[in-house]
PDB file of C-alpha atoms in Angstrom:
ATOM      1  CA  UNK A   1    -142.124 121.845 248.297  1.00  0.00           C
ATOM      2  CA  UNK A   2    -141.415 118.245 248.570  1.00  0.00           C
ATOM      3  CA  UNK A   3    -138.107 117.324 250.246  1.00  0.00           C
ATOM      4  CA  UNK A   4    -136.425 113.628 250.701  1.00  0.00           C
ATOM      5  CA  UNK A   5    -134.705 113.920 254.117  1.00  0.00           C
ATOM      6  CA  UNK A   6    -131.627 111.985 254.768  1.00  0.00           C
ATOM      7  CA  UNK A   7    -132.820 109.440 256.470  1.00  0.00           C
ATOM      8  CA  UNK A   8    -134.922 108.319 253.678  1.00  0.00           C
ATOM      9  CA  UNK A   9    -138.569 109.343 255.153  1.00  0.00           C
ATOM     10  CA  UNK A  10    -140.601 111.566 252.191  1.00  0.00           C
ATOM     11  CA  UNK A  11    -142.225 114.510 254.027  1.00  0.00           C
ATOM     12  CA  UNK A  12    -144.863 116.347 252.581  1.00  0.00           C
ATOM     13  CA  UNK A  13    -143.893 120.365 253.646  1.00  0.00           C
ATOM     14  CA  UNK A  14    -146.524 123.080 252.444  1.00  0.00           C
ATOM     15  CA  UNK A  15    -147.285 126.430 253.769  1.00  0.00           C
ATOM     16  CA  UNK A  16    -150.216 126.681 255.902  1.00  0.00           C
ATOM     17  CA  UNK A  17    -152.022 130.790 256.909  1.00  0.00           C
ATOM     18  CA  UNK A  18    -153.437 129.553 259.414  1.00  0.00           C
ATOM     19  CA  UNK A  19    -150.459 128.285 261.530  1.00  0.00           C
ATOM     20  CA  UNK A  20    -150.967 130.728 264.231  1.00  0.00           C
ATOM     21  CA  UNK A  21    -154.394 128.828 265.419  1.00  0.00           C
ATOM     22  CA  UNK A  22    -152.921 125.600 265.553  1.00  0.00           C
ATOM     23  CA  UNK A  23    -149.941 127.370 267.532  1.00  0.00           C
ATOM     24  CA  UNK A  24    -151.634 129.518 269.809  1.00  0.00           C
ATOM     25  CA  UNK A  25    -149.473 131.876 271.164  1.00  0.00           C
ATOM     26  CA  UNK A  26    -145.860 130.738 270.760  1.00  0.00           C
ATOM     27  CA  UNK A  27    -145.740 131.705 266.746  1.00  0.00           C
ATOM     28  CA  UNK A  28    -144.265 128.483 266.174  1.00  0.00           C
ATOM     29  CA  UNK A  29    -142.888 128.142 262.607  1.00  0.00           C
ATOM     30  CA  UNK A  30    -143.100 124.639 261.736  1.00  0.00           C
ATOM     31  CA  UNK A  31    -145.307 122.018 262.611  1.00  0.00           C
ATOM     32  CA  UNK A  32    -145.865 118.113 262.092  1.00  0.00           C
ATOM     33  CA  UNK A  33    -148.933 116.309 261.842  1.00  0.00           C
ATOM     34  CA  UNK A  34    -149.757 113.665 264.291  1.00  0.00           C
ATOM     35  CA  UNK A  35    -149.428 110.294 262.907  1.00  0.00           C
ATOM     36  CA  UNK A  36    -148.175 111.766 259.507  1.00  0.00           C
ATOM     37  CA  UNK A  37    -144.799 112.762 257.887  1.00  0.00           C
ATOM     38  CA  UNK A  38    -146.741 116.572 256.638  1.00  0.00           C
ATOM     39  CA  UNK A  39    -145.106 118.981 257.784  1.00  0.00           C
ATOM     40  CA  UNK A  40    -146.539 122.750 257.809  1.00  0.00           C
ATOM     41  CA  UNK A  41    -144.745 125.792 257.827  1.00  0.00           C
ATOM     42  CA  UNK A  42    -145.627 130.025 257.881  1.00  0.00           C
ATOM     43  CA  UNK A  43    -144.274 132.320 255.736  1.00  0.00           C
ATOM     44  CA  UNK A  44    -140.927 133.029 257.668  1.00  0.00           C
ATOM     45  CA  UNK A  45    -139.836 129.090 256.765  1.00  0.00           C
ATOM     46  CA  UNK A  46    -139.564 130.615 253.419  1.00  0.00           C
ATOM     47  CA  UNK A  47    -136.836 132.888 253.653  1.00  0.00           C
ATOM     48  CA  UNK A  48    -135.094 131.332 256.103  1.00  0.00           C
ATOM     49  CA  UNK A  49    -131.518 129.654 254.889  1.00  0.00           C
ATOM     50  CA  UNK A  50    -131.599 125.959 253.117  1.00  0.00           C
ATOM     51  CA  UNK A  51    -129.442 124.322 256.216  1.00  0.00           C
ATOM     52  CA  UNK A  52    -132.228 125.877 258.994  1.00  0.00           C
ATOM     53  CA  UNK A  53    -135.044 125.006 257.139  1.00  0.00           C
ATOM     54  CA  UNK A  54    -133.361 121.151 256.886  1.00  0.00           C
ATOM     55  CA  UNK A  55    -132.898 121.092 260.415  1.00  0.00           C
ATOM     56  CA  UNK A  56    -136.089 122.577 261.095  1.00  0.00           C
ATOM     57  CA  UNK A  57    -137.752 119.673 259.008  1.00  0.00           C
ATOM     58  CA  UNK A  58    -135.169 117.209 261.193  1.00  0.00           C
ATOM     59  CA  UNK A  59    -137.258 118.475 264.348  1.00  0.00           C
ATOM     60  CA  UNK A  60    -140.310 118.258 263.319  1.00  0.00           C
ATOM     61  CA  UNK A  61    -139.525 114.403 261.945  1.00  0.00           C
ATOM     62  CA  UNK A  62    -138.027 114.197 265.418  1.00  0.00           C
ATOM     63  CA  UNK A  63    -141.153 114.195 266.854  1.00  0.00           C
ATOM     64  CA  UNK A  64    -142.522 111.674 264.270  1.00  0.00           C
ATOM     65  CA  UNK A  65    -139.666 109.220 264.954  1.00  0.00           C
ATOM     66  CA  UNK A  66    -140.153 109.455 268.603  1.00  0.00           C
ATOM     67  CA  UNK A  67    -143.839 109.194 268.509  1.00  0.00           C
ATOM     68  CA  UNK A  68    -144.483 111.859 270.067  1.00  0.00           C
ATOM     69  CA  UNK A  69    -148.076 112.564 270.304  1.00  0.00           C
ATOM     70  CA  UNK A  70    -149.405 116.288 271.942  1.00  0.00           C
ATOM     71  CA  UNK A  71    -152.121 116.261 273.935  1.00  0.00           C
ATOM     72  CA  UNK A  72    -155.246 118.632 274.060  1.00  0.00           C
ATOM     73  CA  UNK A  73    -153.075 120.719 277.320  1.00  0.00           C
ATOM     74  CA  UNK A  74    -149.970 120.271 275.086  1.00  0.00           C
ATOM     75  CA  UNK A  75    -149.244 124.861 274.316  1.00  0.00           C
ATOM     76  CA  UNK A  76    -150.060 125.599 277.541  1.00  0.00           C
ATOM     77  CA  UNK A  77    -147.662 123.029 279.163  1.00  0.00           C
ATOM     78  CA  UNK A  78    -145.431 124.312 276.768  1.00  0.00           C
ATOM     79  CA  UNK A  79    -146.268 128.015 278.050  1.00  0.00           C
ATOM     80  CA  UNK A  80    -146.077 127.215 281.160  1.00  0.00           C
ATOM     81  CA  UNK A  81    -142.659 125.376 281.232  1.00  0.00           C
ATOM     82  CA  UNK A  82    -141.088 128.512 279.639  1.00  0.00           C
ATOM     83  CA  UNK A  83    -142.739 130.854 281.719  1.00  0.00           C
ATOM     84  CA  UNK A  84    -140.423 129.065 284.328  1.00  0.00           C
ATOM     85  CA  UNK A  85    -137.136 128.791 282.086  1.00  0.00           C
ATOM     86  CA  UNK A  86    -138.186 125.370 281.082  1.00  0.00           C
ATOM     87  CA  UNK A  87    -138.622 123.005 277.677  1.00  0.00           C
ATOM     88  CA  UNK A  88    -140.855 120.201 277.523  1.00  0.00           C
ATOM     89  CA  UNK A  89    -138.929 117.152 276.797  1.00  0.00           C
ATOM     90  CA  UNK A  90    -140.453 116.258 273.659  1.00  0.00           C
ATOM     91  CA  UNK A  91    -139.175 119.150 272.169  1.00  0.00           C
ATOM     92  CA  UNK A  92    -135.255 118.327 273.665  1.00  0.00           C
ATOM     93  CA  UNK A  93    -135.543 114.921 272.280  1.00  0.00           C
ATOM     94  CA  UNK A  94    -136.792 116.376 268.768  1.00  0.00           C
ATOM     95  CA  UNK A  95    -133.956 118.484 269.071  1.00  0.00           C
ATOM     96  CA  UNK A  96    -131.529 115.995 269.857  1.00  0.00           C
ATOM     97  CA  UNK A  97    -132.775 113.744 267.013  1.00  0.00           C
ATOM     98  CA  UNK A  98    -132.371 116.852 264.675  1.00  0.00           C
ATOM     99  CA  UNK A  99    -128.707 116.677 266.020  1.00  0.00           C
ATOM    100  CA  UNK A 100    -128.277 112.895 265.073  1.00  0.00           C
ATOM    101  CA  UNK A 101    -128.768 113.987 261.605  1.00  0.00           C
ATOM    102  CA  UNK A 102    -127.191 117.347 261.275  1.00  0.00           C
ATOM    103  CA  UNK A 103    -124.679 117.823 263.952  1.00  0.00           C
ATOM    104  CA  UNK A 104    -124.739 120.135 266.471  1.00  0.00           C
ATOM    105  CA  UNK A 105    -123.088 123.068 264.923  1.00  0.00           C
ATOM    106  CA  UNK A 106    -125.605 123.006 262.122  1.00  0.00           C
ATOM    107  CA  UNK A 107    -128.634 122.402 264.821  1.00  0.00           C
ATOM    108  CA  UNK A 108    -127.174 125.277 267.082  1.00  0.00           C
ATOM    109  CA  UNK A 109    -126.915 127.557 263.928  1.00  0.00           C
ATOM    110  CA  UNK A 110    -130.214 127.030 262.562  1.00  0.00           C
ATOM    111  CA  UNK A 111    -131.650 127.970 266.263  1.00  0.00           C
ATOM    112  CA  UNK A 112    -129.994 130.954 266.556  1.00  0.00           C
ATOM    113  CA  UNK A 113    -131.321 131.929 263.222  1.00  0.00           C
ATOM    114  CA  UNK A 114    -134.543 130.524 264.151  1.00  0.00           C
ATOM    115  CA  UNK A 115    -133.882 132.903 267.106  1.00  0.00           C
ATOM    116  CA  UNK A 116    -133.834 136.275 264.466  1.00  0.00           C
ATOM    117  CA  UNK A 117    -137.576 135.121 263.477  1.00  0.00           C
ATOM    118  CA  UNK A 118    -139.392 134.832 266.832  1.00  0.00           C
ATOM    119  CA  UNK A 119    -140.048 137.145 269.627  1.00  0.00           C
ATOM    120  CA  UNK A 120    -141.620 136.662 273.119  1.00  0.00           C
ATOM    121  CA  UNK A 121    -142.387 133.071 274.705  1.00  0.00           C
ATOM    122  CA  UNK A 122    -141.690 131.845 271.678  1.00  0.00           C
ATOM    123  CA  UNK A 123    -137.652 133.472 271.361  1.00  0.00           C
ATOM    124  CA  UNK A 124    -137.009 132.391 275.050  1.00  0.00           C
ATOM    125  CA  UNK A 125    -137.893 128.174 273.843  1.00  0.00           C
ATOM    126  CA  UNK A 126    -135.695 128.577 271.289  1.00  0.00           C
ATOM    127  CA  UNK A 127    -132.553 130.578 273.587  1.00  0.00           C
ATOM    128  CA  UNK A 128    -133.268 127.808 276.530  1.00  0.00           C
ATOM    129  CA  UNK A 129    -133.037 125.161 273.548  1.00  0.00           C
ATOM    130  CA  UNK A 130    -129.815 126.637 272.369  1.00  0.00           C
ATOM    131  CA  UNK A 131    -128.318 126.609 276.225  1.00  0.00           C
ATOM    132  CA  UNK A 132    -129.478 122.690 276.145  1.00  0.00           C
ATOM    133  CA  UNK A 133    -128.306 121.620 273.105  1.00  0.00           C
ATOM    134  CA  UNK A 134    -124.954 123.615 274.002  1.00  0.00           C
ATOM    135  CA  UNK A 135    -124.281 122.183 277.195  1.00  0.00           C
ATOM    136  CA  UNK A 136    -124.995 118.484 275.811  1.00  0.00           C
ATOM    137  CA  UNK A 137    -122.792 118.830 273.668  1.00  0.00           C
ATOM    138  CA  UNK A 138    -120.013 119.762 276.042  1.00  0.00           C
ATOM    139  CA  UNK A 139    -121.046 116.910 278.233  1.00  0.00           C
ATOM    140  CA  UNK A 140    -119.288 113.470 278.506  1.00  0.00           C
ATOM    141  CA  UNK A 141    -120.670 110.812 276.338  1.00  0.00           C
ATOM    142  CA  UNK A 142    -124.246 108.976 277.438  1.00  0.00           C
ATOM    143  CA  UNK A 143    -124.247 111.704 280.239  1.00  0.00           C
ATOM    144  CA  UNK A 144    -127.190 114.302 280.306  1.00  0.00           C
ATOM    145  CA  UNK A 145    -126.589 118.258 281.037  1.00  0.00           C
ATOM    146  CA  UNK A 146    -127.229 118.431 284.413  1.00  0.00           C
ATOM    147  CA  UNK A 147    -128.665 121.574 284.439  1.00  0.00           C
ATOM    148  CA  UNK A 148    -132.059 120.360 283.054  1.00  0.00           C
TER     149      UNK A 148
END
């Protein structure tokens, strides 16, 4: 597949087996490249509806825009910070970037079907995700939820 996002940056998506070693535990189902625009996905991306897997690929080029850049304790901070009802940051701000692009209806919508896909650690990200993006969105403007 070769999509041109909205914002005018080509991104390379192809479907990679092997996602759950690059993952680890949390199943994730799309993933950027550091330092690149490729984005790989497993098989659920697939069947997933055209408007989640566009605001999937808005996430993942989230990350990208922000220059975000994992390092080598990157999943198990990520564990960690969800064993305790927590999302890294990076992963708020790829969401809210998603949200510049696609709104948050559309953002919310995709994560809740995002939701149907995942199970375990990997389910709770997305639910605490959904809670965030909700309650920033009720928010005043330039004010942060303060429940995170």
């Amino acid at each position: 597949l070769f999509y041109i996002i909205s914002f005018q940056l080509p991104t390379h998506v192809s479907y990679n087996p092997y996602m759950h070693l690059f993952t680890n535990s949390l199943g994730s189902i799309a993933c950027i490249v550091t330092n690149s625009t490729d984005v790989y996905t497993d098989v659920r991306f697939r069947n997933m509806h055209a408007p989640t897997q566009y605001a999937i690929l808005c996430h993942e080029m989230g990350h990208r825009k922000r220059n975000h850049k994992p390092g080598l304790t990157y999943q198990w901070d990520r564990i960690k910070a969800i064993k305790q009802g927590r999302v890294l940051p990076m992963e708020l701000e790829a969401d809210e970037y998603a949200v510049s692009i696609v709104g948050y209806f559309s953002m919310i919508t995709s994560l809740k079907e995002l939701a149907t896909y995942t199970k375990g650690l990997s389910r709770k990200e997305i639910l605490l995700r959904i809670k965030y993006l909700e309650a920033l969105r009720d928010c005043p403007p330039n004010a942060k939820p303060c429940i995170w």
